PDB file of C-alpha atoms in Angstrom:
ATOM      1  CA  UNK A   1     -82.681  -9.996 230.790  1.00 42.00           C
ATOM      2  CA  UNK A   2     -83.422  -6.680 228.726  1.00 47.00           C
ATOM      3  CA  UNK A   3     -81.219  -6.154 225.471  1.00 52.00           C
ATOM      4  CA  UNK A   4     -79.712  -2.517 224.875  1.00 59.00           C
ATOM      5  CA  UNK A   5     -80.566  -2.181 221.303  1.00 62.00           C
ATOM      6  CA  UNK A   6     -81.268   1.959 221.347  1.00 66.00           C
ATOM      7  CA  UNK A   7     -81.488   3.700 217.911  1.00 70.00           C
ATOM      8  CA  UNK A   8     -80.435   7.332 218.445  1.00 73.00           C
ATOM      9  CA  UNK A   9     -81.182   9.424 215.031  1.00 76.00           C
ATOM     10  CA  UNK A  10     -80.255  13.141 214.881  1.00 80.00           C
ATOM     11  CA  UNK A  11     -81.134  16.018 212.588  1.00 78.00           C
ATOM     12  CA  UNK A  12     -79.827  19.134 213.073  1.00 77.00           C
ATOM     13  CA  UNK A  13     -81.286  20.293 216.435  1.00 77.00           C
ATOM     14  CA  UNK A  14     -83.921  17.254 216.596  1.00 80.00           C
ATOM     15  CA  UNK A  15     -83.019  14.185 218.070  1.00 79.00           C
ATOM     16  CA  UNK A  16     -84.869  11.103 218.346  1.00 75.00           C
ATOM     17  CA  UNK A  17     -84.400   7.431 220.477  1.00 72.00           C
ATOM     18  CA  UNK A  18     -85.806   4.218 219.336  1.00 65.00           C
ATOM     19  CA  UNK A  19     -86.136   1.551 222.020  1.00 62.00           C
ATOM     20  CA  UNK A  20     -86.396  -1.469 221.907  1.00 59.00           C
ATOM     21  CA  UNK A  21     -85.004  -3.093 225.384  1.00 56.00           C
ATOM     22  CA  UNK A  22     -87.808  -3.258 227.711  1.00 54.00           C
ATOM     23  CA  UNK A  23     -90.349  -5.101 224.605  1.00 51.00           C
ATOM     24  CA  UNK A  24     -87.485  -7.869 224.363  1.00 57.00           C
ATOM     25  CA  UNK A  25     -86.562  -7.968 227.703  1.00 54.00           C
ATOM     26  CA  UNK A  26     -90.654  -8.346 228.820  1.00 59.00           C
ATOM     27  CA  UNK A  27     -90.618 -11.281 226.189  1.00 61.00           C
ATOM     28  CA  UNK A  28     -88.018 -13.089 227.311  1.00 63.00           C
ATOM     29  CA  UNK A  29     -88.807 -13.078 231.367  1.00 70.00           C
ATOM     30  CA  UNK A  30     -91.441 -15.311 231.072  1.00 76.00           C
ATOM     31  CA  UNK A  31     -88.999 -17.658 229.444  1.00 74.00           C
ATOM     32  CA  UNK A  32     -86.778 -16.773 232.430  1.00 76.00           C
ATOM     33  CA  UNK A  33     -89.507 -17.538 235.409  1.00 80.00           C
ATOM     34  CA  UNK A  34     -90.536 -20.912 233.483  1.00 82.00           C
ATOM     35  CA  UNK A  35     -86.917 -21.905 233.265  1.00 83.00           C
ATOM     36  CA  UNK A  36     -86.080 -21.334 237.074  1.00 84.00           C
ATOM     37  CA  UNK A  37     -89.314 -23.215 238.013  1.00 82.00           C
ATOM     38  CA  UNK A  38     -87.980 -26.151 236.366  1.00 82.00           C
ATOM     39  CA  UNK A  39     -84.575 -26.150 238.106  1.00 85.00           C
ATOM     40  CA  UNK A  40     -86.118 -25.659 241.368  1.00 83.00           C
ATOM     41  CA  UNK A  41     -88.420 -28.429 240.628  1.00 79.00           C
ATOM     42  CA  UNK A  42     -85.772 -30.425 240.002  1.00 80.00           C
ATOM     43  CA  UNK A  43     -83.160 -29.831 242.773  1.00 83.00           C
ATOM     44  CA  UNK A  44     -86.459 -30.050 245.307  1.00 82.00           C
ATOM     45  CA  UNK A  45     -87.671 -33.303 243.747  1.00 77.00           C
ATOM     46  CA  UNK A  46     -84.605 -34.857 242.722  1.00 78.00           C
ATOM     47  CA  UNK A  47     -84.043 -36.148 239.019  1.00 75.00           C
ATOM     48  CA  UNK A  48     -85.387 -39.603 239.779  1.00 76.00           C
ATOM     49  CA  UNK A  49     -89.193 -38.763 241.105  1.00 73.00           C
ATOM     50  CA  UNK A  50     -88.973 -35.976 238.402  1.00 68.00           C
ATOM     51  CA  UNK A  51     -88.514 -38.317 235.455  1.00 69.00           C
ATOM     52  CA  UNK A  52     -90.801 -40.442 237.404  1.00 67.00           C
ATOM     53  CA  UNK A  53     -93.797 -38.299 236.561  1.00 60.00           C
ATOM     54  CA  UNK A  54     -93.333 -38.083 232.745  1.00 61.00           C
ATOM     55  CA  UNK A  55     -93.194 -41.490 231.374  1.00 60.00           C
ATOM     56  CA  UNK A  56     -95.113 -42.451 228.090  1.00 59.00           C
ATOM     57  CA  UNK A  57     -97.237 -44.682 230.468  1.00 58.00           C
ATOM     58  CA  UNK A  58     -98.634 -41.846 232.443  1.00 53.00           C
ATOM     59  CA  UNK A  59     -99.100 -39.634 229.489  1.00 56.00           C
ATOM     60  CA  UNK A  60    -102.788 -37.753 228.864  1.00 58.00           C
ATOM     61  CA  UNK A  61    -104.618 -40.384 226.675  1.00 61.00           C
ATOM     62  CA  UNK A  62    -106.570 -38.320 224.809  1.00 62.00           C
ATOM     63  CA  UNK A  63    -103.595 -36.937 222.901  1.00 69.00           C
ATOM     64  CA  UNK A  64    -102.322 -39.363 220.280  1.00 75.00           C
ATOM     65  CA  UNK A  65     -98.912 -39.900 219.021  1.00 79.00           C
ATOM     66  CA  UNK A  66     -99.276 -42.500 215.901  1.00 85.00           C
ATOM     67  CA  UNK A  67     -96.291 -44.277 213.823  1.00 90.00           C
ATOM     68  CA  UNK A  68     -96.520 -44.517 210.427  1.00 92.00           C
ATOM     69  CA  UNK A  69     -98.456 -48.299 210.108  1.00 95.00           C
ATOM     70  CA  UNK A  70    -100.774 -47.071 212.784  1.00 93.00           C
ATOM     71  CA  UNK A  71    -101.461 -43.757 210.624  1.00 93.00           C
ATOM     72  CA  UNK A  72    -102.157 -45.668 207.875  1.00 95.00           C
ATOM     73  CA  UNK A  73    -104.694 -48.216 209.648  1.00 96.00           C
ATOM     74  CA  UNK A  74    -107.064 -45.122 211.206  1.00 94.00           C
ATOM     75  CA  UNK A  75    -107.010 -43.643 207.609  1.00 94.00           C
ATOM     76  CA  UNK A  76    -107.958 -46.686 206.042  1.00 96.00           C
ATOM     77  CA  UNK A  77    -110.918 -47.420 208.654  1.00 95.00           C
ATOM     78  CA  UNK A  78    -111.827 -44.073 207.964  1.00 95.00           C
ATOM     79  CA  UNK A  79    -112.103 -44.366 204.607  1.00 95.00           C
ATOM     80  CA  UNK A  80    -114.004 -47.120 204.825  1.00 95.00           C
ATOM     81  CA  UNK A  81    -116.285 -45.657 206.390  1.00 93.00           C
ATOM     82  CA  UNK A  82    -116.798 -42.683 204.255  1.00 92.00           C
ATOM     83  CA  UNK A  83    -115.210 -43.299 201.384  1.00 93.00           C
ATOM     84  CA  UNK A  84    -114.199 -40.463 199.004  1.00 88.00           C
ATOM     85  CA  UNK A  85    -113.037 -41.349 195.808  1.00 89.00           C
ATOM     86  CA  UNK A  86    -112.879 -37.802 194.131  1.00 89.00           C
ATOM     87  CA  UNK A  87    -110.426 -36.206 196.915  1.00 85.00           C
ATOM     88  CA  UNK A  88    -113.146 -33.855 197.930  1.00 88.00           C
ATOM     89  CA  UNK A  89    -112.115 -34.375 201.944  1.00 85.00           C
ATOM     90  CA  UNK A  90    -109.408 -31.389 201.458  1.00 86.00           C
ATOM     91  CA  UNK A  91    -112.369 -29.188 199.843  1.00 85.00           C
ATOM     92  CA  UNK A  92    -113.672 -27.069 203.440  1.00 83.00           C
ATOM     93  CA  UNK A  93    -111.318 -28.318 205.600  1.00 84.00           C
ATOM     94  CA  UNK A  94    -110.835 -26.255 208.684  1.00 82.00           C
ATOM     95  CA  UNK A  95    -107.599 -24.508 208.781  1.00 78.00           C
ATOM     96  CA  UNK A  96    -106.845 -22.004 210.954  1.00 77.00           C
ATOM     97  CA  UNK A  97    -106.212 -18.141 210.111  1.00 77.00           C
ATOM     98  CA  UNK A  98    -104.897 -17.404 213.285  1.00 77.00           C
ATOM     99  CA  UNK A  99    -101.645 -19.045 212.416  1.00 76.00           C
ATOM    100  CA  UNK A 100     -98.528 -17.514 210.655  1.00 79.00           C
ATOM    101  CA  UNK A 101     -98.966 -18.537 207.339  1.00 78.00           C
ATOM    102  CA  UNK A 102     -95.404 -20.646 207.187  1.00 79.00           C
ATOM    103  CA  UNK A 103     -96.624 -22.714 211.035  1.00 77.00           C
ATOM    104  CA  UNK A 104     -99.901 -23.568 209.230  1.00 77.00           C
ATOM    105  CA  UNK A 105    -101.569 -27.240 208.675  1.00 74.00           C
ATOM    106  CA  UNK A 106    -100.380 -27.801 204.810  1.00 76.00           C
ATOM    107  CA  UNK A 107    -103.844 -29.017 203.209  1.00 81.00           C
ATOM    108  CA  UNK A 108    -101.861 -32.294 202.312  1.00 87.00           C
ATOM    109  CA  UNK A 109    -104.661 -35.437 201.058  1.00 89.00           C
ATOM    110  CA  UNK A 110    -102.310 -37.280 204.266  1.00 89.00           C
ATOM    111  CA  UNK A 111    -102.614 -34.657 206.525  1.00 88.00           C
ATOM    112  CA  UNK A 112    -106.461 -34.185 205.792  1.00 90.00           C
ATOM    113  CA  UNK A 113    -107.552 -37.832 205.932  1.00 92.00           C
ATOM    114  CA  UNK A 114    -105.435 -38.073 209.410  1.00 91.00           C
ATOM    115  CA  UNK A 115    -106.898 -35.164 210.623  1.00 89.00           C
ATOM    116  CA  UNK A 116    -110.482 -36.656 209.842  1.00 92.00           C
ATOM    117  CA  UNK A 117    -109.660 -39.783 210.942  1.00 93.00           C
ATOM    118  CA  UNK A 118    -108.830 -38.891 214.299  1.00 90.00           C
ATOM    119  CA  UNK A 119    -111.830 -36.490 214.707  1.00 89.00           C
ATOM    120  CA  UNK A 120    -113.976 -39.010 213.850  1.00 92.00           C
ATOM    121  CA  UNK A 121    -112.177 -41.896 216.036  1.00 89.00           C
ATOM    122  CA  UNK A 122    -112.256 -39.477 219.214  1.00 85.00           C
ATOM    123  CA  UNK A 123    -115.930 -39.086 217.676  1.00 87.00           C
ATOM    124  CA  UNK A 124    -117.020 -42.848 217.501  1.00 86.00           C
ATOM    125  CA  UNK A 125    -115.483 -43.589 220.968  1.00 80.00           C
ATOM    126  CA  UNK A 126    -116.789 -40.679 223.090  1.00 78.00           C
ATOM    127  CA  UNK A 127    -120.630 -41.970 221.206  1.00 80.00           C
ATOM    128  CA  UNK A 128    -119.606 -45.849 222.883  1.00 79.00           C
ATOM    129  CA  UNK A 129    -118.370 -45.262 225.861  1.00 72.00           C
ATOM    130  CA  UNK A 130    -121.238 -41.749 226.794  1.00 58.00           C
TER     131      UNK A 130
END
C-alpha cells in the first residue's frame, strides 16, 4: 500500500532523505477501503440483487444523459427561446477556476448552448411543477 521511493543525497559529511512513501501510500488507501467495500458488497449481496440496484431505470432523474438528436432538440428549444444570433452566449459563461486547466469545460458554442439549455430546462420545470 505505501511505495518505497526514498531519495538519499550525500555531501561530504551531510546527508539528506527525501520521502515520498507514506504521501502515496495515504493516497492510495482510500482507493484501497472503497475497493474492498465493493467486493464485500458483492459477495454479501450476491451479483444478481447487486446489479439489481443500478439499472438505467432506477437511475437519479435529475442527472441527464442526452444522445446526440436529443442534444440537438433542448438546444434548439433553447434557442428559441432566447435567441442569440451574434454568439454572445459563450461571452461570461461560468467556468470554473478550480479545475486543472487541461479537465476544464472547453468554452465550445456546443458545449455553451447545452450547458444553457439544460440550466434553463431544469429552470422551466422546477417553475411548473413548485
Amino acid at each position: 500500500m505505501t511505495a518505497k521511493n526514498n531519495v538519499l543525497i550525500n555531501y561530504k559529511d551531510m546527508n539528506h532523505t527525501n520521502s515520498f512513501g507514506i504521501i502515496r501510500g495515504l493516497q492510495f488507501a482510500s482507493f484501497v477501503v472503497q475497493y474492498y467495500g465493493l467486493v464485500l458488497d458483492l459477495l454479501v449481496l450476491g451479483l444478481r440483487r447487486a446489479t439489481h440496484g443500478f439499472r438505467d431505470k432506477s437511475s437519479n432523474p435529475f442527472f441527464s444523459r442526452f444522445s446526440a438528436d436529443e442534444a440537438r432538440d433542448l438546444i434548439q428549444r433553447y434557442l428559441t427561446e432566447h435567441p442569440d444570433p451574434n454568439n454572445e452566449n459563450i461571452v461570461g459563461y461560468n467556468n470554473k477556476k478550480c479545475w486543472p486547466r487541461d479537465a476544464r469545460m472547453r468554452l465550445m458554442k456546443h458545449d455553451v448552448n447545452l450547458g444553457r439549455a439544460v440550466f434553463w430546462d431544469i429552470k422551466v420545470y422546477f417553475i411548473i411543477n413548485g
